[in-house]
Each structure stands twice: as structure tokens, then as C-alpha cells.
Coordinates of C-alpha atoms in Angstrom, one line a residue:
Chain A
M1 CA 1.7 -28.1 -9.5
P2 CA -1.2 -28.4 -6.9
F3 CA -4.7 -27.8 -8.0
E4 CA -5.3 -24.1 -7.4
G5 CA -9.0 -23.9 -8.0
L6 CA -10.9 -21.2 -9.8
Q7 CA -8.8 -18.8 -11.9
Y8 CA -9.5 -15.3 -13.1
P9 CA -9.5 -14.9 -16.9
T10 CA -6.3 -13.3 -18.3
K11 CA -7.2 -10.0 -19.8
P12 CA -4.8 -7.7 -21.6
Y13 CA -4.9 -5.3 -18.7
S14 CA -4.5 -8.0 -16.0
K15 CA -1.7 -10.1 -17.5
V16 CA 1.6 -10.2 -15.5
N17 CA 4.4 -9.5 -17.9
R18 CA 7.4 -10.1 -15.8
Y19 CA 9.5 -13.3 -15.8
D20 CA 11.1 -13.3 -12.5
V21 CA 8.1 -13.3 -10.2
R22 CA 5.5 -15.9 -9.8
A23 CA 2.2 -14.8 -11.3
S24 CA -1.1 -16.3 -10.1
Y25 CA -4.6 -15.8 -11.4
A26 CA -6.1 -18.0 -8.6
L27 CA -9.1 -16.5 -6.9
R28 CA -8.0 -18.0 -3.5
T29 CA -4.6 -16.5 -3.6
I30 CA -5.8 -13.0 -4.8
H31 CA -8.7 -12.8 -2.4
E32 CA -6.6 -13.8 0.6
L33 CA -4.1 -11.0 -0.3
V34 CA -6.8 -8.5 -0.5
N35 CA -8.5 -9.8 2.8
T36 CA -5.3 -9.5 4.8
S37 CA -4.2 -6.1 3.5
P38 CA -5.1 -3.5 6.1
I39 CA -5.3 -0.7 3.5
L40 CA -6.3 -1.1 -0.2
Q41 CA -5.4 1.5 -2.9
V42 CA -8.4 2.3 -5.1
S43 CA -7.9 3.9 -8.4
F44 CA -10.4 5.2 -11.0
T45 CA -10.4 7.8 -13.7
I46 CA -12.3 11.0 -13.3
P47 CA -13.5 13.4 -16.0
D48 CA -11.3 16.4 -16.8
S49 CA -8.1 15.0 -15.2
P50 CA -5.2 13.2 -16.9
F51 CA -4.3 11.6 -13.6
P52 CA -6.3 8.7 -12.1
M53 CA -7.6 9.3 -8.6
M54 CA -6.2 7.1 -5.8
L55 CA -7.8 6.6 -2.4
P56 CA -6.8 4.4 0.5
M57 CA -9.8 2.3 1.5
I58 CA -10.8 -0.6 3.7
G59 CA -12.3 -3.6 2.1
Q60 CA -13.1 -7.3 2.3
M61 CA -14.1 -10.0 -0.2
G62 CA -17.4 -11.7 0.5
S63 CA -20.8 -12.9 -0.9
F64 CA -23.9 -11.6 0.5
A65 CA -25.9 -14.3 -1.5
R66 CA -23.8 -17.1 -0.2
P67 CA -22.3 -15.9 3.1
S68 CA -20.6 -19.2 3.8
S69 CA -18.5 -18.9 0.6
D70 CA -14.8 -19.4 1.2
T71 CA -12.0 -17.3 -0.2
G72 CA -11.6 -19.6 -3.3
D73 CA -15.2 -18.9 -4.5
V74 CA -16.5 -16.1 -6.8
L75 CA -16.8 -13.2 -4.4
E76 CA -17.5 -9.4 -4.5
L77 CA -15.3 -6.8 -3.0
Y78 CA -17.0 -4.6 -0.3
L79 CA -15.3 -1.3 0.2
H80 CA -15.7 1.2 3.0
G81 CA -13.6 4.4 2.6
Y82 CA -12.8 7.6 4.4
V83 CA -13.2 9.7 1.3
S84 CA -16.2 8.4 -0.5
S85 CA -18.5 10.9 -1.9
R86 CA -16.5 11.5 -5.1
I87 CA -16.1 7.8 -6.0
I88 CA -19.7 7.1 -4.9
N89 CA -21.2 9.9 -6.9
L90 CA -19.2 8.8 -10.0
S91 CA -20.4 5.3 -9.3
R92 CA -24.0 6.3 -9.2
K93 CA -23.6 8.2 -12.4
E94 CA -22.0 5.4 -14.3
S95 CA -24.7 2.9 -13.1
S96 CA -27.5 5.0 -14.3
D97 CA -25.7 6.0 -17.6
K98 CA -25.2 2.4 -18.6
A99 CA -28.3 0.7 -17.2
G100 CA -29.1 -2.2 -19.3
E101 CA -25.6 -2.9 -20.3
E102 CA -23.8 -6.0 -18.9
A103 CA -21.3 -4.2 -16.7
T104 CA -22.8 -1.3 -14.8
G105 CA -20.9 0.7 -12.2
L106 CA -17.7 2.7 -12.0
P107 CA -14.7 0.8 -13.4
I108 CA -12.1 0.7 -10.6
T109 CA -8.8 -0.9 -9.9
I110 CA -7.8 -2.1 -6.5
G111 CA -4.2 -2.8 -5.3
A112 CA -3.1 -4.8 -2.3
S113 CA 0.6 -5.1 -1.5
H114 CA 2.4 -7.0 1.3
V115 CA 6.1 -6.5 1.9
D116 CA 7.7 -9.8 3.2
G117 CA 11.4 -8.9 3.1
L118 CA 14.4 -7.0 1.9
V119 CA 16.5 -9.1 -0.5
L120 CA 20.1 -8.0 -0.3
S121 CA 22.2 -9.3 -3.1
L122 CA 25.8 -8.7 -4.2
T123 CA 24.9 -5.9 -6.7
P124 CA 22.4 -3.0 -6.5
N125 CA 20.6 -4.3 -9.6
S126 CA 19.8 -7.7 -8.0
H127 CA 18.3 -6.2 -4.8
S128 CA 14.7 -6.9 -4.5
Y129 CA 11.8 -7.2 -2.1
N130 CA 10.0 -10.4 -1.2
Y131 CA 6.4 -9.4 -1.6
R132 CA 2.9 -10.5 -2.4
S133 CA 0.9 -8.1 -4.5
A134 CA -2.7 -8.4 -5.9
V135 CA -4.7 -6.3 -8.3
L136 CA -8.4 -6.6 -8.9
F137 CA -10.4 -4.9 -11.7
G138 CA -14.1 -4.5 -11.4
H139 CA -17.3 -2.3 -11.4
A140 CA -18.3 -0.5 -8.3
E141 CA -21.9 0.3 -7.2
L142 CA -23.4 1.7 -4.0
V143 CA -25.0 -0.9 -1.8
T144 CA -28.6 0.3 -1.2
D145 CA -30.1 -2.7 0.5
N146 CA -30.1 -2.3 4.2
E147 CA -29.7 -6.0 4.9
E148 CA -26.7 -6.2 2.7
R149 CA -25.3 -3.0 4.1
L150 CA -25.5 -4.4 7.6
W151 CA -23.9 -7.6 6.6
A152 CA -21.1 -5.7 4.9
M153 CA -20.5 -3.5 7.9
E154 CA -20.1 -6.6 10.0
L155 CA -17.8 -8.2 7.5
I156 CA -15.6 -5.1 7.3
T157 CA -15.5 -4.4 11.1
N158 CA -14.5 -8.0 11.7
S159 CA -11.7 -7.7 9.2
V160 CA -10.1 -4.9 11.4
V161 CA -10.2 -7.0 14.5
R162 CA -11.5 -10.6 14.4
D163 CA -14.9 -10.9 16.1
R164 CA -15.0 -7.2 17.0
Y165 CA -18.5 -6.4 15.7
R166 CA -20.6 -8.3 18.2
H167 CA -18.6 -6.8 21.0
T168 CA -19.6 -3.2 20.1
R169 CA -22.9 -1.3 20.3
V170 CA -24.9 -2.9 17.5
P171 CA -27.0 -2.7 15.4
P172 CA -26.2 0.7 13.9
N173 CA -28.9 3.2 14.5
N174 CA -30.7 4.9 11.6
A175 CA -28.3 7.9 11.5
E176 CA -25.4 5.5 11.2
M177 CA -27.1 3.5 8.5
Q178 CA -27.7 6.6 6.6
S179 CA -24.2 7.9 6.9
T180 CA -22.5 4.7 6.0
S181 CA -21.6 4.2 2.4
I182 CA -20.5 0.8 1.2
L183 CA -19.5 -0.1 -2.4
R184 CA -19.9 -3.4 -3.9
V185 CA -17.3 -4.3 -6.6
K186 CA -18.2 -7.0 -9.2
I187 CA -14.9 -8.3 -10.2
A188 CA -14.0 -8.6 -13.9
S189 CA -10.4 -9.9 -13.5
G190 CA -7.4 -9.9 -11.3
S191 CA -3.9 -11.2 -10.8
A192 CA -1.2 -11.6 -8.1
K193 CA 2.5 -11.4 -8.2
I194 CA 4.7 -13.1 -5.6
R195 CA 8.4 -12.9 -5.0
S196 CA 9.9 -15.1 -2.3
G197 CA 13.2 -16.6 -1.4
M198 CA 16.8 -15.5 -1.2
P199 CA 18.9 -13.3 -3.5
S200 CA 20.0 -14.4 -6.9
D201 CA 23.1 -13.0 -8.4
E202 CA 24.9 -13.3 -11.8
K203 CA 27.5 -16.0 -12.3
A204 CA 30.4 -13.6 -12.7
D205 CA 29.7 -12.1 -9.3
L206 CA 29.2 -15.4 -7.7
E207 CA 32.8 -16.3 -8.9
D208 CA 34.3 -13.1 -7.3
E209 CA 35.9 -14.4 -4.2
A210 CA 36.8 -11.0 -2.8
L211 CA 33.3 -9.8 -3.4
L212 CA 31.7 -12.8 -1.6
D213 CA 34.1 -12.3 1.4
R214 CA 33.0 -8.6 1.5
V215 CA 29.2 -8.3 0.9
W216 CA 26.6 -9.7 3.3
T217 CA 23.8 -11.3 1.3
G218 CA 20.4 -12.5 2.5
V219 CA 17.0 -11.5 3.4
V220 CA 15.8 -9.0 6.2
P221 CA 12.2 -10.3 7.0
V222 CA 9.5 -7.5 7.1
H223 CA 6.2 -7.8 8.7
Y224 CA 3.5 -5.7 10.5
T225 CA 3.5 -5.9 14.2
F226 CA 0.5 -5.0 16.5
G227 CA 1.7 -3.3 19.7
E228 CA 0.1 -3.5 23.2
P229 CA -3.4 -2.1 23.0
I230 CA -3.4 1.4 24.4
P231 CA -6.7 2.2 26.3
G232 CA -8.4 5.4 25.3
P233 CA -9.7 8.3 27.4
Y234 CA -13.2 6.8 28.2
N235 CA -12.2 3.1 28.3
R236 CA -13.2 1.5 31.6
L237 CA -12.0 -2.1 31.2
D238 CA -8.9 -2.8 33.2
K239 CA -7.5 -5.0 30.6
P240 CA -8.0 -5.7 26.9
P241 CA -10.6 -8.4 26.3
A242 CA -9.4 -12.0 25.5
Y243 CA -10.7 -11.9 21.8
L244 CA -8.4 -8.8 21.3
D245 CA -5.4 -10.1 23.0
E246 CA -5.7 -13.4 21.1
F247 CA -6.1 -11.5 17.8
V248 CA -3.0 -9.4 18.5
R249 CA -1.0 -12.4 19.5
D250 CA -2.1 -14.6 16.6
S251 CA -1.7 -11.9 14.0
N252 CA 1.8 -11.1 15.2
Q253 CA 2.8 -14.8 15.1
D254 CA 1.4 -15.3 11.7
A255 CA 3.0 -12.2 10.2
K256 CA 6.4 -13.2 11.5
D257 CA 6.1 -16.7 10.3
I258 CA 5.0 -15.6 6.7
A259 CA 7.9 -13.3 6.4
I260 CA 10.4 -15.9 7.5
E261 CA 8.9 -18.6 5.4
A262 CA 9.0 -16.2 2.4
A263 CA 12.8 -15.7 3.0
I264 CA 13.8 -19.3 3.3
K265 CA 11.5 -21.0 0.8
A266 CA 12.8 -21.8 -2.7
M267 CA 12.1 -19.1 -5.2
K268 CA 9.9 -20.5 -8.0
L269 CA 11.3 -19.2 -11.2
K270 CA 9.0 -19.3 -14.2
P271 CA 11.1 -18.0 -17.0
K272 CA 9.2 -16.9 -20.1
A273 CA 10.3 -17.4 -23.7
N274 CA 9.5 -13.8 -24.3
L275 CA 11.7 -11.7 -21.9
E276 CA 11.0 -8.4 -23.6
D277 CA 8.3 -7.5 -20.9
Chain B
M1 CA 0.4 26.6 13.3
P2 CA 4.1 26.1 12.7
F3 CA 5.5 27.2 9.3
E4 CA 5.2 24.3 7.1
G5 CA 7.3 25.5 4.2
L6 CA 6.4 24.9 0.5
Q7 CA 2.9 23.7 -0.4
Y8 CA 1.6 22.0 -3.5
P9 CA -1.1 23.9 -5.3
T10 CA -4.6 22.6 -4.7
K11 CA -6.1 21.1 -7.8
P12 CA -9.6 19.8 -8.2
Y13 CA -8.1 16.2 -8.4
S14 CA -5.8 16.6 -5.4
K15 CA -8.1 18.3 -3.0
V16 CA -8.9 16.4 0.2
N17 CA -12.6 16.4 0.7
R18 CA -13.0 14.8 4.1
Y19 CA -13.5 16.6 7.3
D20 CA -12.3 14.2 9.9
V21 CA -8.7 13.8 8.8
R22 CA -5.9 16.4 8.7
A23 CA -5.1 17.3 5.1
S24 CA -1.7 18.6 4.2
Y25 CA -0.3 20.0 1.0
A26 CA 3.2 20.5 2.5
L27 CA 6.0 19.2 0.3
R28 CA 8.0 18.0 3.3
T29 CA 5.1 16.0 4.8
I30 CA 4.2 14.4 1.5
H31 CA 7.8 13.7 0.4
E32 CA 8.6 12.1 3.7
L33 CA 5.6 9.7 3.5
V34 CA 6.7 8.8 0.0
N35 CA 10.4 8.2 1.0
T36 CA 9.4 6.0 4.0
S37 CA 7.0 3.9 2.2
P38 CA 8.6 0.5 1.2
I39 CA 6.2 0.1 -1.7
L40 CA 4.4 2.7 -3.7
Q41 CA 1.2 2.0 -5.8
V42 CA 1.6 3.5 -9.3
S43 CA -1.6 4.1 -11.4
F44 CA -2.1 5.3 -14.9
T45 CA -4.6 4.9 -17.6
I46 CA -3.9 2.7 -20.7
P47 CA -5.6 2.7 -24.1
D48 CA -8.5 0.2 -24.6
S49 CA -9.1 -0.5 -20.9
P50 CA -11.7 1.2 -18.6
F51 CA -9.6 0.2 -15.7
P52 CA -6.5 2.1 -14.6
M53 CA -3.3 0.1 -14.4
M54 CA -1.9 -0.4 -10.9
L55 CA 1.8 -1.5 -10.2
P56 CA 3.7 -1.8 -7.0
M57 CA 7.0 0.1 -7.4
I58 CA 10.0 1.3 -5.4
G59 CA 10.7 5.0 -5.4
Q60 CA 12.4 7.9 -3.8
M61 CA 12.2 11.7 -4.0
G62 CA 15.3 13.5 -5.0
S63 CA 16.9 16.2 -7.1
F64 CA 19.7 15.3 -9.6
A65 CA 20.3 19.0 -10.3
R66 CA 20.6 19.8 -6.5
P67 CA 21.5 16.5 -4.8
S68 CA 21.8 18.3 -1.4
S69 CA 18.1 19.3 -1.5
D70 CA 16.1 18.3 1.6
T71 CA 12.7 16.7 1.7
G72 CA 10.9 20.1 1.9
D73 CA 12.3 21.3 -1.4
V74 CA 10.9 20.9 -5.0
L75 CA 11.9 17.4 -5.9
E76 CA 11.3 14.8 -8.6
L77 CA 10.1 11.2 -7.8
Y78 CA 12.6 8.5 -9.1
L79 CA 10.8 5.2 -9.7
H80 CA 12.1 1.7 -10.2
G81 CA 9.7 -1.1 -10.8
Y82 CA 9.5 -4.8 -11.3
V83 CA 7.1 -4.5 -14.2
S84 CA 8.2 -1.7 -16.1
S85 CA 8.0 -2.2 -19.9
R86 CA 4.4 -1.2 -20.2
I87 CA 4.6 1.9 -18.3
I88 CA 7.9 2.9 -19.9
N89 CA 6.7 2.2 -23.4
L90 CA 3.7 4.4 -22.7
S91 CA 5.9 7.0 -21.1
R92 CA 8.1 7.1 -24.2
K93 CA 5.1 7.4 -26.5
E94 CA 3.5 10.2 -24.5
S95 CA 6.7 12.1 -24.4
S96 CA 7.2 12.0 -28.2
D97 CA 3.5 12.7 -29.0
K98 CA 3.5 15.8 -26.9
A99 CA 7.0 17.2 -27.5
G100 CA 7.0 20.9 -27.2
E101 CA 4.1 21.0 -24.8
E102 CA 4.6 22.1 -21.3
A103 CA 4.0 18.7 -19.5
T104 CA 5.5 15.9 -21.4
G105 CA 5.5 12.3 -20.1
L106 CA 2.9 9.8 -19.0
P107 CA 0.4 11.2 -16.4
I108 CA 0.7 9.0 -13.4
T109 CA -0.7 8.9 -9.8
I110 CA 1.4 7.5 -7.0
G111 CA 0.0 6.4 -3.6
A112 CA 1.9 5.8 -0.3
S113 CA 0.0 4.7 2.8
H114 CA 1.2 4.0 6.3
V115 CA -1.0 2.3 8.8
D116 CA -0.3 3.5 12.4
G117 CA -3.0 1.9 14.4
L118 CA -6.4 0.3 14.8
V119 CA -8.8 2.7 16.4
L120 CA -11.4 0.7 18.3
S121 CA -14.5 2.7 19.4
L122 CA -17.9 1.9 20.9
T123 CA -19.7 1.5 17.6
P124 CA -18.7 -0.1 14.3
N125 CA -19.2 3.2 12.5
S126 CA -16.7 5.0 14.6
H127 CA -14.0 2.5 14.1
S128 CA -11.0 3.8 12.1
Y129 CA -7.4 3.5 11.4
N130 CA -4.6 5.8 12.4
Y131 CA -2.8 6.4 9.1
R132 CA -0.7 8.7 7.1
S133 CA -1.4 8.6 3.3
A134 CA 0.1 10.7 0.5
V135 CA -0.7 10.9 -3.2
L136 CA 1.3 12.5 -5.9
F137 CA 0.3 13.4 -9.4
G138 CA 2.9 14.0 -12.1
H139 CA 4.4 13.2 -15.5
A140 CA 6.8 10.3 -15.9
E141 CA 9.7 10.0 -18.3
L142 CA 12.5 7.5 -18.8
V143 CA 15.8 8.8 -17.5
T144 CA 18.3 8.4 -20.4
D145 CA 21.3 10.2 -19.0
N146 CA 23.8 7.6 -17.6
E147 CA 25.0 9.9 -14.8
E148 CA 21.5 10.6 -13.6
R149 CA 20.6 7.0 -13.9
L150 CA 23.6 6.0 -11.7
W151 CA 22.7 8.7 -9.2
A152 CA 19.1 7.4 -9.0
M153 CA 20.2 3.8 -8.6
E154 CA 22.2 4.8 -5.6
L155 CA 19.4 6.9 -4.2
I156 CA 16.9 4.0 -4.5
T157 CA 19.3 1.3 -3.2
N158 CA 20.0 3.3 -0.2
S159 CA 16.2 3.8 0.4
V160 CA 15.9 0.0 0.9
V161 CA 18.8 -0.1 3.4
R162 CA 20.6 2.9 4.5
D163 CA 24.1 3.1 3.2
R164 CA 23.8 -0.2 1.3
Y165 CA 25.0 0.9 -2.2
R166 CA 28.7 1.6 -1.4
H167 CA 28.9 -1.8 0.4
T168 CA 27.9 -3.7 -2.8
R169 CA 29.6 -4.4 -6.1
V170 CA 29.5 -1.1 -7.8
P171 CA 29.5 0.6 -10.2
P172 CA 27.0 -1.3 -12.3
N173 CA 28.4 -2.8 -15.4
N174 CA 27.2 -2.0 -19.0
A175 CA 24.7 -4.9 -19.0
E176 CA 23.3 -3.6 -15.8
M177 CA 23.1 -0.1 -16.9
Q178 CA 21.2 -1.2 -20.0
S179 CA 18.8 -3.3 -18.2
T180 CA 17.9 -0.8 -15.5
S181 CA 14.9 1.4 -16.3
I182 CA 14.4 4.4 -14.0
L183 CA 11.4 6.8 -14.4
R184 CA 11.6 10.4 -13.3
V185 CA 8.3 11.9 -12.3
K186 CA 7.8 15.7 -12.5
I187 CA 5.3 16.4 -9.8
A188 CA 2.2 18.5 -10.7
S189 CA 0.5 18.3 -7.4
G190 CA 0.0 16.2 -4.3
S191 CA -1.7 15.9 -0.9
A192 CA -1.5 14.0 2.4
K193 CA -4.2 12.8 4.7
I194 CA -3.4 12.0 8.4
R195 CA -5.5 10.5 11.1
S196 CA -4.0 10.2 14.6
G197 CA -5.3 9.9 18.1
M198 CA -7.8 8.1 20.1
P199 CA -11.4 6.9 19.2
S200 CA -14.1 9.5 19.1
D201 CA -17.7 8.4 19.7
E202 CA -21.1 10.1 19.7
K203 CA -22.5 11.8 22.8
A204 CA -25.4 9.4 23.2
D205 CA -23.0 6.4 23.3
L206 CA -20.6 8.2 25.7
E207 CA -23.6 8.6 28.1
D208 CA -24.4 4.9 28.0
E209 CA -22.9 3.6 31.2
A210 CA -23.6 -0.1 30.5
L211 CA -22.0 0.3 27.0
L212 CA -18.9 1.9 28.6
D213 CA -18.6 -0.8 31.1
R214 CA -18.7 -3.5 28.4
V215 CA -16.7 -2.3 25.3
W216 CA -12.9 -1.9 25.3
T217 CA -11.9 1.3 23.5
G218 CA -8.6 2.6 22.5
V219 CA -5.9 2.1 19.9
V220 CA -3.8 -1.0 18.8
P221 CA -0.5 0.5 17.5
V222 CA 0.5 -1.0 14.0
H223 CA 4.0 -0.7 12.6
Y224 CA 6.4 -2.6 10.3
T225 CA 9.1 -4.6 12.0
F226 CA 12.3 -5.9 10.5
G227 CA 13.3 -9.3 11.7
E228 CA 16.8 -10.7 12.3
P229 CA 18.7 -10.8 9.0
I230 CA 18.7 -14.3 7.5
P231 CA 21.9 -15.1 5.7
G232 CA 21.6 -16.4 2.1
P233 CA 23.1 -19.6 0.5
Y234 CA 26.3 -17.9 -0.6
N235 CA 26.7 -15.4 2.2
R236 CA 30.2 -15.8 3.8
L237 CA 30.1 -13.2 6.5
D238 CA 29.7 -14.6 10.0
K239 CA 27.3 -11.9 11.1
P240 CA 25.4 -8.9 9.5
P241 CA 27.6 -5.8 9.2
A242 CA 27.2 -2.9 11.6
Y243 CA 25.4 -0.6 9.1
L244 CA 22.7 -3.3 8.5
D245 CA 22.3 -4.1 12.3
E246 CA 22.0 -0.4 13.1
F247 CA 19.5 0.3 10.2
V248 CA 17.3 -2.6 11.5
R249 CA 17.5 -1.4 15.1
D250 CA 16.9 2.2 14.4
S251 CA 14.1 1.5 11.9
N252 CA 12.3 -0.7 14.3
Q253 CA 12.6 1.8 17.1
D254 CA 11.3 4.6 14.9
A255 CA 8.4 2.6 13.5
K256 CA 7.3 1.6 17.1
D257 CA 7.7 5.3 18.3
I258 CA 5.7 6.6 15.4
A259 CA 2.8 4.3 16.0
I260 CA 2.6 5.0 19.7
E261 CA 2.9 8.7 19.3
A262 CA 0.1 8.7 16.7
A263 CA -2.1 6.8 19.2
I264 CA -1.6 9.1 22.2
K265 CA -1.4 12.5 20.5
A266 CA -4.5 14.7 20.4
M267 CA -6.4 14.3 17.1
K268 CA -6.5 17.5 15.2
L269 CA -10.0 18.0 14.0
K270 CA -10.6 20.5 11.2
P271 CA -14.4 20.4 10.7
K272 CA -15.5 21.8 7.4
A273 CA -18.7 23.8 6.9
N274 CA -19.7 21.5 4.1
L275 CA -19.8 18.0 5.4
E276 CA -21.2 16.4 2.3
D277 CA -17.9 15.2 1.2

């Protein structure tokens, strides 16, 4: 096994309990899944409801203290969301309630899932997806420092389109700085689950000649595609700028390659002694 | 406004508190977002952890009692997941603990998010995504009836690839029936948030001629693409069957159309008096 670098500690709530997917606790693997996920699902409990809240948000891993850190380093998650007041008010409250304790902030869970393929086998039960899924657990606090907020806004904007930030009207003005809420999540633990490769069927079915002659088996690759940029009503440029065209082209090629590689590479089985989970 | 049909009741935990997206509580809208999402994020609280659990699962809305129901009707959510023992054991426990009460089962929250486009505006703060996101809240129980379980397995398999189930080796044998765990979620409430259309910038920026001459604004459509099916190691068919080819072709065309329509259609603003959320 190649050296994977730093690993998150395995906690009862973060342990992957399933034998037929590859679990990973490597920071690099988990952080890259989060960074390449266009939307993150953010979950947290609220008072007086048995149901956790769930909000789609945009986010990116980074380190304000060490901006040159790479994805395998210890990083925080910076979140920017469309519905933010509830989570932010809760976060404020938790921080002040627990000031002095080790972990301040609102406990939240963040999910990032990529679908790489439809895995079509001989039987319905063996059908599956190729996917890469990460979950992070941590404590969220509002970023109050203006310099850190600016840095996070650039980080997050450039995660939507590579190198976009400096091509827009920056820096944000006072009103924009006031209205932008950024959460910083200190990560407590995390895990990833990855399924790749071709279908896998039971021996009895693989010996059924008539079945093999009848059922198509294999993988349909799945990936995101960016279409041709569509100019808006007040756009004046006669064509999209090079950085945008290159981003669209590179992203599409990468996404397609990842899905096809996931389909054709050998599935790494790690059977566990205890299969009850 | 066209008649939208049945609506979910607005609960404190399900209310959409954001002014610049279109909120919907229509069963049809929410159910269709869930049914077309290849992966759902399922969240629930567990004892002894401040962090909610989050698991990627496959699911589909349906009614076993009235199989001919359409997506605008009252439906249950049927879930099939790769990591299921924890949620299912919790679900069993909750059901027995609360037997006799009105809502039995494990309280869970389900999120489904579709990304339709990158919305590139003049300033970083006005950047956005076109997206359609749904959340459902409900109580999950294990399906124990074999007939209902079979019905749900067909429903879920055909949600992966249209009409796939009857083209595989069915019915499942006893071992498969035993090893398959299906959860049925009775829905308590739900909501959807939809953002579509072109960028929208502030007046001061729209009057800045140099800025308008410099920054490309518009939408990059985003959608899933299915690639060419890749045959597996024991596939014997010389080409993918017609139902699979047609599913891939139709899905790709629909996905592309949805993303482009979301970009070019007028954004429906519903400003609220109270903007603090």
C-alpha cells in the first residue's frame, strides 16, 4: 500500500462499517473529494426538532494561517451558504455557551458525494454505483476577521471557476463584506468511501450460461459536464475569456477520465472478518 | 401561478428562510427532485455523538398501497443503502421504543441537490449556482413484508436504469431477500429551493462601463452525462441492449436541456419583507 500521509482518527461516529467498499481516512483523499464537490450537504441538529437540518452549501478546504498548505495537510473547511442565518446564529450561540472548552462552535456534519458510474450486474441485488463519498465532522464558527474573510471569499470564488476572483470587481466593498457570512469548520474527524470497478456477481449466477447470454453487464460512466458558457443580458465580451474556456475544457476532460478510470480499474476489496455491519 | 397540487405543511424546521431563491412545498416538485437524484444524503442523530450521521443512499418515492400513484401524490420514500446496519438498528429500536405513538421509526432528514449551472456575475458576492435542492423529513422503518420488499427492489432498480429490473435475473432468491434491507420513510414534511436564471448584479456595478467591458458574465450550464456503456469481464452481449442505449440517450438529452433552460429562463424573485434570514 502506498504511503497515504496524514490520517483522521477513527471515531465511533466516523468509522466505515461496510466491507465491500474501500474506506479511507487519509486527509488528502477526503479533502480532495470535498474540494471537487460543487455542492456540499451540511447537517446539524437544532433545538425542538427530532430531524437534523440539512442545507446545501459551497465550501473549500484551506488554511488561513498557512495558505500554501496542500490538500494532504491539516486544513479547515470554509463554508459559504445560501441559507445561513439559522446555522450562523446557532454557531454563535454554541461558541459563547462553551467558551473555554476545547471544542467551541456548532457541531456539524458535511457530506460530499461523487457518482462515477452505474454498475449493472446480473441480479438486482448486485447492482451498485461507482462513487466517491466523503464525510467530515467538525465545529463551525463565524469568521469575524476581515482579512480571513477576504481570503476565504477568494478561495471559495476560485473553487467555482479556477482563477475567477481576480477577473471580477474586487475587493468587495463594505456592504459586501458586511453581508457575507463565512463559516470556518475545525475538523474533528472524517472518512471516505470509494467504490470502483466492474460488477461482481455470485458464483451460481456466473455459471448460468443462459443468464450470461441474456443480460448485459458492465458500467455506464457518469460525470458532470460543463456546457458552452451562455452570455448574460449585460455581458459585453464577444466570447468567453481564455481562463473560462480552459477551465471548462479541463474540467470536462478530467471528469470524463475519472469516470472511465473508475469503471475499468480493479475493485479493491477489503473484506472484514466481521461482516455483520 | 399555476395550480401546484398538494403541498407539504410548513414546519419550523422545513421553512425556507432565504429571499433570493424560489421556495416550493409542492409534493410533485419535491418528489421529482428526489426521484431524479442519483444519490441522496441521509442524516440522523445517534446517541453519544454531537454530530449527525450522514450516509449516501439510493432511494425512490412510491406507494406500495397505490402503485399507480403519480409523483404529486402522497408517497413514501424507499431507501436502499450501502451502509445500512447502523441506521436500520437505530430504526428498529426507535420503532419498538415508541410503539403506540403516532410517529414511529427513526427521525431522518434526506437531501437531494441538483447543480444546473455556474452563475458568473460582476462581483464575487453575486456569484451563485443554478440549482434545485429538496429536503424531506420523516420517520424510517424497516420493510418486513416480503411482497413490499420485492416491489421496492424493483422500484429502486428501475430508478438506476429505466426498465432494468425485468432484464436481470429475477426474482431474487431467498439469500438475496434476506440480505436486502429496505427502509420505508413516512414523510412528515419537506421543501425545495430552486435558483435559475442569469446573474444579477447591483446597480452601481451595472453602471460601471469599464467593469462591463472587462468581466464576462453569464451562466455555464452544468449537468450529469452518461458515457458509453463499458462492458464488464463476463459480459457476452456484443452491444448494449436498446433499453439501455435509449435510457442513456434520453437521460443525456434531458439533463442538457434542463441545464440550458435553467440558465435562460427568467429568475423568479420572491423578495421577503424580512431579509434578515
